[in-house]
Coordinates of C-alpha atoms in Angstrom, one line a residue:
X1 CA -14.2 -4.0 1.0
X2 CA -13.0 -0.7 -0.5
X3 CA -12.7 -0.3 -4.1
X4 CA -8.8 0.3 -4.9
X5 CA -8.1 2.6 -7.9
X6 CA -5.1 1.3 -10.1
X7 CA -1.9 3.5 -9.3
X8 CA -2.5 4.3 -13.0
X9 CA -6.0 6.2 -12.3
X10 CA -4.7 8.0 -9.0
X11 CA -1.5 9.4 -11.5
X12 CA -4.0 10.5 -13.9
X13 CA -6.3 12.4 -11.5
X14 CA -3.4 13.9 -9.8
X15 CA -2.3 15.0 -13.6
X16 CA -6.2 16.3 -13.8
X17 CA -6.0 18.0 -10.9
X18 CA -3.0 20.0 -12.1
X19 CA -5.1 21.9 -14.5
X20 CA -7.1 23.8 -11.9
X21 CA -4.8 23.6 -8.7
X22 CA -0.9 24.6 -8.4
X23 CA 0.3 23.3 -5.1
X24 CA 2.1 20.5 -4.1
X25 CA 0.6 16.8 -4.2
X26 CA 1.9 15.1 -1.4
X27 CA 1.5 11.1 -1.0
X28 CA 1.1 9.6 2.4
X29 CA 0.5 5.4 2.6
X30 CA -2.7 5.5 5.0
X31 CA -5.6 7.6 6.5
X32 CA -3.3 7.8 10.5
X33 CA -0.3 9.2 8.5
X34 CA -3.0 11.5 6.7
X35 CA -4.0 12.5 9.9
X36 CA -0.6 12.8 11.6
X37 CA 0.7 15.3 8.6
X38 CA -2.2 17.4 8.2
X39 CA -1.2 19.2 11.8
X40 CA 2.4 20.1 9.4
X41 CA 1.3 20.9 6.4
X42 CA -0.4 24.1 4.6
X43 CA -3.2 22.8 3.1
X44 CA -3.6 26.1 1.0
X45 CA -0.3 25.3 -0.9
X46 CA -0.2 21.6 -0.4
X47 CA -2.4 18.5 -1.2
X48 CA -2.9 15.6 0.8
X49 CA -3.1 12.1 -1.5
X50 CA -3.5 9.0 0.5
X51 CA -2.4 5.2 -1.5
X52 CA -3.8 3.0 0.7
X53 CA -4.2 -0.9 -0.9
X54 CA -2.8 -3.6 -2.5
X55 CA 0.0 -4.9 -2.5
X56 CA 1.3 -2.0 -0.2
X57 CA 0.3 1.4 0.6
X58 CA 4.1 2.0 0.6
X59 CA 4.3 0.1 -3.3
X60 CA 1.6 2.0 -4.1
X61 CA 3.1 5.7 -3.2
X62 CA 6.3 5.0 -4.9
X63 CA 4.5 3.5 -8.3
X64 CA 2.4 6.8 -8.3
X65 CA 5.5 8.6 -7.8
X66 CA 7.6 7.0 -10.8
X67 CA 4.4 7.3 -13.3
X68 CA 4.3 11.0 -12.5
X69 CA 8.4 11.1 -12.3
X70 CA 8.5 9.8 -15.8
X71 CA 6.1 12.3 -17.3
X72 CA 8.4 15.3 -15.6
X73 CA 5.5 16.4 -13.2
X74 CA 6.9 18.6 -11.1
X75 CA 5.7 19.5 -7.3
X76 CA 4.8 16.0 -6.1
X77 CA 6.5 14.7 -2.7
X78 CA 5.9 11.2 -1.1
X79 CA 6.7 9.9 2.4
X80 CA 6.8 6.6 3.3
X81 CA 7.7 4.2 5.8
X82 CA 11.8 3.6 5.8
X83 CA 10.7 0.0 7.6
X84 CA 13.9 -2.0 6.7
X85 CA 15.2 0.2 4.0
X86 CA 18.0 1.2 6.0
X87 CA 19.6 -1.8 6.3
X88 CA 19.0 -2.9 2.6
X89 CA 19.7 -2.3 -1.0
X90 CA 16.9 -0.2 -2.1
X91 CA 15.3 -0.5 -5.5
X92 CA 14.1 3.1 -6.0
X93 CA 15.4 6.2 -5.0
X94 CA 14.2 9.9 -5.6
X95 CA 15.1 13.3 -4.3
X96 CA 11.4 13.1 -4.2
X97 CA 10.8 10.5 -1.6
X98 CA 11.2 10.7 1.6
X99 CA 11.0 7.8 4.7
X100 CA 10.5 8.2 8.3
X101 CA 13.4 8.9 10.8
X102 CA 13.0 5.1 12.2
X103 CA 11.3 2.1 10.7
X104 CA 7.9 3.9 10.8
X105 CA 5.7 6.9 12.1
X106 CA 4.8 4.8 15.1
X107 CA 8.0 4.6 16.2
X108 CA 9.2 8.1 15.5
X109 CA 6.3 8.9 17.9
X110 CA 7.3 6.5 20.4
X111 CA 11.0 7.8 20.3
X112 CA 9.6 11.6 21.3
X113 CA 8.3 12.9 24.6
X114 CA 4.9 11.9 23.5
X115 CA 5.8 8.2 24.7
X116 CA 6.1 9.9 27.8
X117 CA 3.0 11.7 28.4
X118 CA 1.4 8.6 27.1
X119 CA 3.4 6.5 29.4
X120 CA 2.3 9.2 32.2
X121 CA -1.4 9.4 31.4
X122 CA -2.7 5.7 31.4
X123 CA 0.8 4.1 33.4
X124 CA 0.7 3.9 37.3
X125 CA 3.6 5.9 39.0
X126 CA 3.9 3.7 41.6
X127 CA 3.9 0.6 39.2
X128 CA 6.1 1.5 36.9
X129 CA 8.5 2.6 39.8
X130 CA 8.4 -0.8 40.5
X131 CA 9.2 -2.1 37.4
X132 CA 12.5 -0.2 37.8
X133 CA 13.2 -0.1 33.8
X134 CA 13.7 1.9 31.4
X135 CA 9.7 1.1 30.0
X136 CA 11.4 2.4 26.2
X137 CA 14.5 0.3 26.2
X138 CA 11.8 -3.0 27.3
X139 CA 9.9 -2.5 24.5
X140 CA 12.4 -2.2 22.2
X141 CA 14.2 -4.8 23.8
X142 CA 11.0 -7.2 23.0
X143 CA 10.3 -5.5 19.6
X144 CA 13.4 -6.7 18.1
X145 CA 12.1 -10.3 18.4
X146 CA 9.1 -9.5 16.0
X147 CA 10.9 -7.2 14.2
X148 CA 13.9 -9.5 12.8
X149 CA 11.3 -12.1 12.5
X150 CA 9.2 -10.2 10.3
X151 CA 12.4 -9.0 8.6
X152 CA 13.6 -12.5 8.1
X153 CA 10.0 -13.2 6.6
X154 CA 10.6 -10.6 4.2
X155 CA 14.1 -11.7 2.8
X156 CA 13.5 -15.5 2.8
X157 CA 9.9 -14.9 0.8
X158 CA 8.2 -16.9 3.7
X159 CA 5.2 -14.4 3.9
X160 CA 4.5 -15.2 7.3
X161 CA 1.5 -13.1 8.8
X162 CA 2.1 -11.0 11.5
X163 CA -1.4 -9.5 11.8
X164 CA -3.5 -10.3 14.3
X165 CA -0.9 -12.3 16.2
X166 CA -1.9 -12.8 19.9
X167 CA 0.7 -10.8 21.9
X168 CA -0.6 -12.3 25.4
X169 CA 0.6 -16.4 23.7
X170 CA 4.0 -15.4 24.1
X171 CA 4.6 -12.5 26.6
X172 CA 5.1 -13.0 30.3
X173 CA 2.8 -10.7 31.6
X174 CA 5.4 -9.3 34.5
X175 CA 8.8 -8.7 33.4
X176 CA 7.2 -7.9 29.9
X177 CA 9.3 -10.8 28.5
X178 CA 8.8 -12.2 25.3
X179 CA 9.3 -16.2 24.8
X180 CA 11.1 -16.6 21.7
X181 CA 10.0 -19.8 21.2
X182 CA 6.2 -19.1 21.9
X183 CA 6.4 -16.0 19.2
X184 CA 8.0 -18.6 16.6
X185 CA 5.1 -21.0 17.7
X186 CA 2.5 -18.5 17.3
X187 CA 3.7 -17.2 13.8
X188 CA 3.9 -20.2 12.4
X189 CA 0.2 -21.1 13.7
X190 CA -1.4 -17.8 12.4
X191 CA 0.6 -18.3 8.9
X192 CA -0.7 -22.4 8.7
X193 CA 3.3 -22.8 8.2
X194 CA 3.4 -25.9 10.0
X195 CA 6.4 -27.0 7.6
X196 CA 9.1 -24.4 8.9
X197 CA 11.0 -26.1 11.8
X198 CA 11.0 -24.0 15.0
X199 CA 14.5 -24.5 15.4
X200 CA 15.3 -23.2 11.8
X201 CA 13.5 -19.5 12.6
X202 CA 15.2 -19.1 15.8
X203 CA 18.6 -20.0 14.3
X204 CA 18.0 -17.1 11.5
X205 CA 16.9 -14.8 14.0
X206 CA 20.0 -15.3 16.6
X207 CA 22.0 -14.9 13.4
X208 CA 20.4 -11.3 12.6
X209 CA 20.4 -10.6 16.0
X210 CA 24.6 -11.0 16.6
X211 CA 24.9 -7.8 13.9
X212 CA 23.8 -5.8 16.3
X213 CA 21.4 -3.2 14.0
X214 CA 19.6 0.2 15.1
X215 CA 16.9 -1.3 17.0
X216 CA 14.5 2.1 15.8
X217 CA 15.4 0.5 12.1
X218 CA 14.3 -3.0 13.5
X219 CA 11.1 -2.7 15.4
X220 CA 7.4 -2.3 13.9
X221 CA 6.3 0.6 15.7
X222 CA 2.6 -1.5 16.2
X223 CA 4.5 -4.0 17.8
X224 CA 5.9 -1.7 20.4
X225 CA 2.4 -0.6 20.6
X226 CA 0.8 -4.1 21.0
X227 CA 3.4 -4.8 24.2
X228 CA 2.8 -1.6 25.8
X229 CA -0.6 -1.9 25.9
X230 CA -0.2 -5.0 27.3
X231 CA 2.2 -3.7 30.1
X232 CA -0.7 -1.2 30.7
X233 CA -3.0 -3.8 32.0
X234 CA -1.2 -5.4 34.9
X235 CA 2.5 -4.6 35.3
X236 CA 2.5 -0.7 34.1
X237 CA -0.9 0.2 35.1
X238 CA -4.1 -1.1 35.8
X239 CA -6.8 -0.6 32.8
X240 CA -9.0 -2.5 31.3
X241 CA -8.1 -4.1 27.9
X242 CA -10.8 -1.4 25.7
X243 CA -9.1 1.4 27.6
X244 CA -5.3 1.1 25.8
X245 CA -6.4 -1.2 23.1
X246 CA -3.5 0.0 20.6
X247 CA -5.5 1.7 18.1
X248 CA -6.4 4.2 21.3
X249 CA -2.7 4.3 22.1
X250 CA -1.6 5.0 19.1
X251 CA -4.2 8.0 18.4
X252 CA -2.8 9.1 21.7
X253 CA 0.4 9.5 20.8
X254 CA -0.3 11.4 17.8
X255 CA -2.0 13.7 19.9
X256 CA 0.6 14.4 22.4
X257 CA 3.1 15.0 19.9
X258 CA 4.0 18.3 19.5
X259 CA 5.4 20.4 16.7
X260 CA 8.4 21.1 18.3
X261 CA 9.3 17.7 18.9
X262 CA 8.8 17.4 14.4
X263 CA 10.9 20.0 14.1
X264 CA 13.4 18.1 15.5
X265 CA 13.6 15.1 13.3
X266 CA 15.3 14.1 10.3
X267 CA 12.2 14.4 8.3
X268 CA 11.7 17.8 9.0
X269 CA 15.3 18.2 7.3
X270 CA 14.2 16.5 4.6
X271 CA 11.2 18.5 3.8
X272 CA 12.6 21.7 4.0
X273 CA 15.0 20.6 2.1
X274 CA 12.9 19.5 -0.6
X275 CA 11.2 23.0 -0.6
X276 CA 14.2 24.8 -1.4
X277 CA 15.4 22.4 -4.3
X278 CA 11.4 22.9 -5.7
X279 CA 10.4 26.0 -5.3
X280 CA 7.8 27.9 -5.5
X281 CA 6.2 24.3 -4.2
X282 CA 5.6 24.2 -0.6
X283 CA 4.5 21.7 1.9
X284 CA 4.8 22.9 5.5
X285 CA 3.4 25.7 7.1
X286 CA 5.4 28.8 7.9
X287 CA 4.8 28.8 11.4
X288 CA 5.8 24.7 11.9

């Protein structure tokens, strides 16, 4: 069990650390985003803080973020997951906070060629030409089902748990179909939320389903990962479950992404952006 500092303590060291070191502190929720933005950044200039813990490595960035905000430090940048801030009221902005294109990194990976070269490497050609679908659009498609549900969870104040949900209880293994009522089923089993009627949660999630939303805003990039690797075992491909176990998958599509496909997103925008309203602070290198 790791020990958590307070988001009081990691303020104050980053404060500390100003004394000795002039660059930019730049908070990131987990170690995978750590890793993903290290390939970006210029670690001469620019710090690396990961806020990983309770109640959310997301809570946690922004709290650090308003401590330092309200002393006037200057030269500190978080990015966060958007997940459903899109489509909500949000409860703290700053010019020094930034969110991911879609609802997370995942899925701004999954929505770039790397999903392709992914898709290339462990899918069957031959398979997936006989699948005949657009493998993307699928697992979007399927996604949304989670993702309302979890966003539903969220908004009522349900806390259902979504982790460690068994994909296989409720997919059909060849059209990479998901049974709505088997996810509901499976939800409710995993959260001991016997008390919520089935029929309830489906009505609440046809109802945010009819307002037609971004799906990129909707789905949990994990999710999408957690049905492709699925599809990879029978109906995409033919690999064993350790070999695109979604941990694997994921690592693989951070490896196949490609600067040039960064340079292309929103966030990219955002940073550079950021750099020009803080200077002399810099995060990204000069070459990215």
């Amino acid at each position: 069990m790791r020990d958590f500092l307070t988001v009081d303590r990691v303020a104050n060291q980053i404060r500390l650390r100003r004394s000795t070191y002039t660059g930019t502190f730049f908070l990131v929720e987990g170690s995978s985003d750590k890793t993903f933005y290290k390939r970006f950044v210029d670690q001469l200039v620019c710090e690396l803080v990961e806020t990983s813990g309770k109640p959310s490595s997301k809570q946690r960035a922004i709290e650090i973020l308003k401590i330092l905000e309200q002393s006037n430090f200057q030269g500190v940048l978080a990015i966060v997951d958007a997940d459903f801030d899109r489509l909500e009221t949000l409860l703290y902005t700053s010019p020094n906070l930034l969110c991911t294109d879609s609802h997370d990194l995942e899925t701004m990976l999954i929505n770039s060629p790397a999903f392709n070269k992914v898709l290339a490497e462990f899918g069957s050609e031959e398979k997936i030409g006989k699948f005949n679908r657009d493998v993307r659009l699928v697992l979007l498609e399927n996604g949304m089902s989670v993702g309302y549900l979890l966003w539903i969870s969220k908004c009522e104040g349900l806390n259902l748990t979504f982790d460690g949900i068994t994909f296989s209880k409720f997919i059909d293994e060849q059209m990479l179909q998901i049974d709505e009522l088997k996810l509901v089923q499976e939800i409710k089993n995993k959260s001991q939320a016997y008390s919520l009627k089935d029929e309830d949660l489906r009505q609440q999630l046809n109802s945010k389903k009819s307002n037609n939303h971004d799906p990129w805003q909707i789905c949990c990039g994990h999710h999408l990962v957690e049905i492709l690797s699925f599809g990879l075992r029978k109906v995409l491909g033919s690999n064993k479950a350790v070999d695109v176990e979604p941990n694997s998958l994921e690592r693989s599509l951070r490896l196949a992404y490609e600067e040039i496909y960064f340079r292309q997103t929103q966030l990219y925008l955002d940073i550079r952006k950021w750099e020009s309203n803080n200077q002399p602070f810099r995060v990204l290198r000069n070459d990215t």
